[in-house]
CSV table of C-alpha atoms in Angstrom, one decimal:
chain,number,residue,atom,x,y,z
A,3,UNK,CA,-109.4,175.8,-1.9
A,4,UNK,CA,-107.1,175.7,-4.9
A,5,UNK,CA,-107.0,172.8,-7.3
A,6,UNK,CA,-103.4,172.0,-6.3
A,7,UNK,CA,-104.4,171.6,-2.6
A,8,UNK,CA,-107.3,169.3,-3.5
A,9,UNK,CA,-105.0,167.1,-5.7
A,10,UNK,CA,-102.4,167.0,-2.8
A,11,UNK,CA,-105.1,165.9,-0.4
A,12,UNK,CA,-106.4,163.2,-2.7
A,13,UNK,CA,-102.9,161.9,-3.2
A,14,UNK,CA,-102.3,161.8,0.6
A,15,UNK,CA,-105.6,160.0,1.3
A,16,UNK,CA,-104.9,157.5,-1.5
A,17,UNK,CA,-101.4,156.8,0.0
A,18,UNK,CA,-103.0,156.2,3.5
A,19,UNK,CA,-105.5,153.8,2.0
A,20,UNK,CA,-102.8,151.8,0.2
A,21,UNK,CA,-100.6,151.6,3.3
A,22,UNK,CA,-103.6,150.5,5.4
A,23,UNK,CA,-104.4,147.8,2.8
A,24,UNK,CA,-100.9,146.5,2.8
A,25,UNK,CA,-100.7,146.3,6.6
A,26,UNK,CA,-104.1,144.6,6.7
A,27,UNK,CA,-103.0,142.0,4.1
A,28,UNK,CA,-99.8,141.3,6.1
A,29,UNK,CA,-101.8,140.9,9.3
A,30,UNK,CA,-104.1,138.4,7.6
A,31,UNK,CA,-101.2,136.4,6.2
A,32,UNK,CA,-99.9,136.1,9.7
A,33,UNK,CA,-96.1,135.9,10.6
A,34,UNK,CA,-93.7,135.7,7.8
A,35,UNK,CA,-91.6,132.7,6.8
A,36,UNK,CA,-88.5,133.9,8.6
A,37,UNK,CA,-90.4,134.7,11.8
A,38,UNK,CA,-92.1,131.2,11.7
A,39,UNK,CA,-88.7,129.5,11.1
A,40,UNK,CA,-87.2,131.4,14.1
A,41,UNK,CA,-90.3,130.6,16.3
A,42,UNK,CA,-90.7,127.0,15.4
A,43,UNK,CA,-87.1,125.9,14.9
A,44,UNK,CA,-86.9,122.2,14.1
A,45,UNK,CA,-90.6,122.0,14.1
A,46,UNK,CA,-90.5,124.3,11.0
A,47,UNK,CA,-88.2,121.8,9.2
A,48,UNK,CA,-90.5,118.9,10.1
A,49,UNK,CA,-93.5,120.7,8.7
A,50,UNK,CA,-91.7,121.4,5.4
A,51,UNK,CA,-90.7,117.8,5.2
A,52,UNK,CA,-94.3,116.7,5.9
A,53,UNK,CA,-95.4,118.9,3.0
A,54,UNK,CA,-92.8,117.3,0.7
A,55,UNK,CA,-90.6,120.4,0.7
A,56,UNK,CA,-93.4,122.9,0.1
A,57,UNK,CA,-92.4,125.8,2.4
A,58,UNK,CA,-95.4,127.8,1.6
A,59,UNK,CA,-97.8,125.0,2.6
A,60,UNK,CA,-95.8,124.4,5.8
A,61,UNK,CA,-95.8,128.1,6.7
A,62,UNK,CA,-99.6,128.2,6.1
A,63,UNK,CA,-100.1,125.3,8.5
A,64,UNK,CA,-97.8,126.8,11.2
A,65,UNK,CA,-99.4,130.3,10.8
A,66,UNK,CA,-102.8,128.6,11.4
A,67,UNK,CA,-101.4,127.0,14.6
A,68,UNK,CA,-100.2,130.4,15.8
A,69,UNK,CA,-103.6,131.9,15.1
A,70,UNK,CA,-105.4,129.2,17.0
A,71,UNK,CA,-103.1,128.8,20.0
A,72,UNK,CA,-100.8,131.8,20.1
A,73,UNK,CA,-102.9,133.6,22.7
A,74,UNK,CA,-103.0,130.7,25.1
A,75,UNK,CA,-101.7,131.5,28.5
A,76,UNK,CA,-100.1,128.7,30.5
A,77,UNK,CA,-101.4,128.1,34.0
A,78,UNK,CA,-98.6,127.9,36.6
A,79,UNK,CA,-98.1,124.8,38.7
A,80,UNK,CA,-98.2,124.9,42.5
A,81,UNK,CA,-95.0,123.6,44.1
A,82,UNK,CA,-96.8,120.5,45.4
A,83,UNK,CA,-98.1,119.7,41.9
A,84,UNK,CA,-94.6,120.1,40.5
A,85,UNK,CA,-93.2,117.7,43.1
A,86,UNK,CA,-95.9,115.2,42.4
A,87,UNK,CA,-95.3,115.2,38.6
A,88,UNK,CA,-91.5,115.0,39.1
A,89,UNK,CA,-92.0,112.0,41.4
A,90,UNK,CA,-94.2,110.3,38.8
A,91,UNK,CA,-91.7,110.9,36.1
A,92,UNK,CA,-88.9,109.5,38.2
A,93,UNK,CA,-91.0,106.4,38.9
A,94,UNK,CA,-91.6,105.9,35.2
A,95,UNK,CA,-87.9,106.1,34.5
A,96,UNK,CA,-87.1,103.5,37.2
A,97,UNK,CA,-89.9,101.2,35.8
A,98,UNK,CA,-88.2,101.3,32.4
A,99,UNK,CA,-85.6,98.8,33.5
A,100,UNK,CA,-88.1,96.1,34.2
A,101,UNK,CA,-91.0,97.1,31.9
A,102,UNK,CA,-90.1,99.5,29.1
A,103,UNK,CA,-93.5,99.5,27.4
A,104,UNK,CA,-95.3,100.4,30.7
A,105,UNK,CA,-92.8,103.1,31.4
A,106,UNK,CA,-93.2,104.8,28.0
A,107,UNK,CA,-97.0,104.5,28.2
A,108,UNK,CA,-96.9,106.2,31.6
A,109,UNK,CA,-94.6,109.0,30.1
A,110,UNK,CA,-97.1,109.5,27.3
A,111,UNK,CA,-100.0,109.7,29.8
A,112,UNK,CA,-98.1,112.0,32.1
A,113,UNK,CA,-97.2,114.5,29.3
A,114,UNK,CA,-100.8,114.6,28.2
A,115,UNK,CA,-102.1,115.2,31.7
A,116,UNK,CA,-99.4,117.8,32.6
A,117,UNK,CA,-100.1,119.7,29.4
A,118,UNK,CA,-103.8,119.8,30.1
A,119,UNK,CA,-103.2,121.0,33.7
A,120,UNK,CA,-101.0,123.8,32.3
A,121,UNK,CA,-103.9,125.0,30.1
A,122,UNK,CA,-103.4,123.3,26.8
A,123,UNK,CA,-106.2,121.3,25.1
A,124,UNK,CA,-107.1,118.0,26.8
A,125,UNK,CA,-105.0,115.0,26.0
A,126,UNK,CA,-108.1,113.3,24.5
A,127,UNK,CA,-107.6,115.8,21.6
A,128,UNK,CA,-104.0,114.6,21.0
A,129,UNK,CA,-103.5,116.4,17.6
A,130,UNK,CA,-104.9,119.7,18.9
A,131,UNK,CA,-102.9,119.4,22.1
A,132,UNK,CA,-99.7,118.7,20.1
A,133,UNK,CA,-100.3,121.7,17.8
A,134,UNK,CA,-100.8,124.0,20.8
A,135,UNK,CA,-97.6,122.7,22.4
A,136,UNK,CA,-95.7,123.2,19.2
A,137,UNK,CA,-96.6,126.9,19.3
A,138,UNK,CA,-95.2,127.4,22.8
A,139,UNK,CA,-92.6,124.6,23.2
A,140,UNK,CA,-91.5,124.1,19.6
A,141,UNK,CA,-88.0,123.0,20.4
A,142,UNK,CA,-89.1,120.1,22.6
A,143,UNK,CA,-92.5,119.0,21.4
A,144,UNK,CA,-91.2,116.3,19.2
A,145,UNK,CA,-90.3,114.2,22.2
A,146,UNK,CA,-94.0,114.0,23.0
A,147,UNK,CA,-94.8,113.1,19.4
A,148,UNK,CA,-92.2,110.3,19.5
A,149,UNK,CA,-93.3,108.8,22.8
A,150,UNK,CA,-96.9,108.8,21.6
A,151,UNK,CA,-95.9,107.1,18.3
A,152,UNK,CA,-93.9,104.4,20.1
A,153,UNK,CA,-96.8,103.7,22.5
A,154,UNK,CA,-99.2,103.5,19.5
A,155,UNK,CA,-96.8,101.1,17.7
A,156,UNK,CA,-96.5,98.9,20.8
A,157,UNK,CA,-100.3,98.8,21.2
A,158,UNK,CA,-100.9,97.8,17.6
A,159,UNK,CA,-98.1,95.1,17.7
A,160,UNK,CA,-96.2,97.0,15.0
A,161,UNK,CA,-93.0,97.2,17.0
A,162,UNK,CA,-89.7,96.2,15.5
A,163,UNK,CA,-89.2,92.4,15.8
A,164,UNK,CA,-85.7,93.0,17.2
A,165,UNK,CA,-86.3,93.3,20.9
A,166,UNK,CA,-83.1,95.1,21.5
A,167,UNK,CA,-83.9,97.7,18.7
A,168,UNK,CA,-87.4,98.1,20.1
A,169,UNK,CA,-86.2,98.8,23.6
A,170,UNK,CA,-83.6,101.2,22.4
A,171,UNK,CA,-86.2,103.1,20.4
A,172,UNK,CA,-88.3,103.4,23.6
A,173,UNK,CA,-85.3,104.5,25.6
A,174,UNK,CA,-84.5,107.3,23.1
A,175,UNK,CA,-88.1,108.4,23.0
A,176,UNK,CA,-88.1,108.7,26.8
A,177,UNK,CA,-84.9,110.7,26.8
A,178,UNK,CA,-86.2,113.1,24.2
A,179,UNK,CA,-89.6,113.5,25.9
A,180,UNK,CA,-87.9,114.4,29.1
A,181,UNK,CA,-87.0,117.9,27.6
A,182,UNK,CA,-90.7,118.7,27.1
A,183,UNK,CA,-91.5,117.4,30.6
A,184,UNK,CA,-89.0,119.7,32.2
A,185,UNK,CA,-90.2,122.6,30.1
A,186,UNK,CA,-93.8,122.0,31.4
A,187,UNK,CA,-92.8,121.6,35.1
A,188,UNK,CA,-90.2,124.3,35.1
A,189,UNK,CA,-91.2,127.8,36.5
A,190,UNK,CA,-92.1,130.2,33.8
A,191,UNK,CA,-89.0,132.5,34.5
A,192,UNK,CA,-86.6,129.6,34.0
A,193,UNK,CA,-88.4,128.4,30.9
A,194,UNK,CA,-88.2,131.8,29.3
A,195,UNK,CA,-84.5,132.0,30.0
A,196,UNK,CA,-84.1,128.6,28.4
A,197,UNK,CA,-86.2,129.6,25.3
A,198,UNK,CA,-84.1,132.7,24.7
A,199,UNK,CA,-80.9,130.6,25.1
A,200,UNK,CA,-82.2,128.2,22.4
A,201,UNK,CA,-83.2,131.1,20.1
A,202,UNK,CA,-79.7,132.6,20.4
A,203,UNK,CA,-78.0,129.4,19.6
A,204,UNK,CA,-77.2,128.3,16.0
A,205,UNK,CA,-79.4,125.8,14.1
A,206,UNK,CA,-77.2,122.8,14.9
A,207,UNK,CA,-77.3,123.5,18.6
A,208,UNK,CA,-81.0,124.0,18.6
A,209,UNK,CA,-81.6,120.8,16.8
A,210,UNK,CA,-79.3,119.0,19.2
A,211,UNK,CA,-81.4,120.2,22.1
A,212,UNK,CA,-84.7,119.4,20.3
A,213,UNK,CA,-83.9,115.7,19.8
A,214,UNK,CA,-82.6,115.1,23.3
A,215,UNK,CA,-78.9,114.4,22.4
A,216,UNK,CA,-77.6,117.6,23.9
A,217,UNK,CA,-80.0,117.3,26.9
A,218,UNK,CA,-78.6,115.4,29.8
A,219,UNK,CA,-80.8,112.4,30.3
A,220,UNK,CA,-81.8,110.7,33.5
A,221,UNK,CA,-80.6,107.8,35.6
A,222,UNK,CA,-80.7,104.7,33.6
A,223,UNK,CA,-79.4,106.2,30.4
A,224,UNK,CA,-77.7,103.2,28.8
A,225,UNK,CA,-78.5,100.6,31.4
A,226,UNK,CA,-80.1,97.6,29.7
A,227,UNK,CA,-83.8,97.0,30.3
A,228,UNK,CA,-85.0,93.4,30.7
A,229,UNK,CA,-85.6,91.8,27.4
A,230,UNK,CA,-83.1,94.0,25.6
C-alpha cells in the first residue's frame, strides 16, 4: 500500500471521528435554542424571564425537562372517564358563582388528578408534574400554574384585600386553566391537530391562546360571583 493511500485513509478516519464527536456533543446538549423556543412557545419566554433574561440558563432548564419527560406517552381516557371529568369541571364552573374559592380549588385538584390518570407524575409531586406537562402541553400549562398559585394564596390568606379583584383573579385563572383541561380530556387526534395549529400561528396568536384570552371560556364568563 503506497504512502499516499495510507495518508488518505488516515485523513478519512480522522474526519469520521471529528464528525462523530460533533454529533455526540450536539446530542448531549439536547435540542437547540430555536427548537426549544418553537416547542415551548410562551413557556420558553417565562423560563427566560425567571432566569433574569439569561437565555442559555433557560434553555438548559428546558432541555433537562425534555430529557426527563420527553419520552412520556400519555394514556388515553375511556369515553366514560372523559364524560366524568367534563361533568366535574362543569360543576366546578357552576359552583364559582356562589363559592369562587371552592371552585378554583376543585379545578386545581381536578387538573392534578386528570394529569396523573393520563400518565404524568402524581399531583403530590406538583413541580415535577408541572414540568412534565410543560413538555407536552407547553401552550396551555400556565393555566394550571396560575390556578395552583391562586389556591395557595387563598389558603395562606395572602389574597388581595379587594374582594372584587380577588374574585376576578380567580375567574381569570379558571378561564386560563380550562385550555389545559380540554387538552387533557380531548382525544389524541384532536389534540395533535390543535398543537399543529398553534405551532403554525404567529407568536402573538400563540400567546393569546396560552393565556386564555383567545380561548372561548365557559358559561359564567363575566357573571359576578357572590362577594364580588
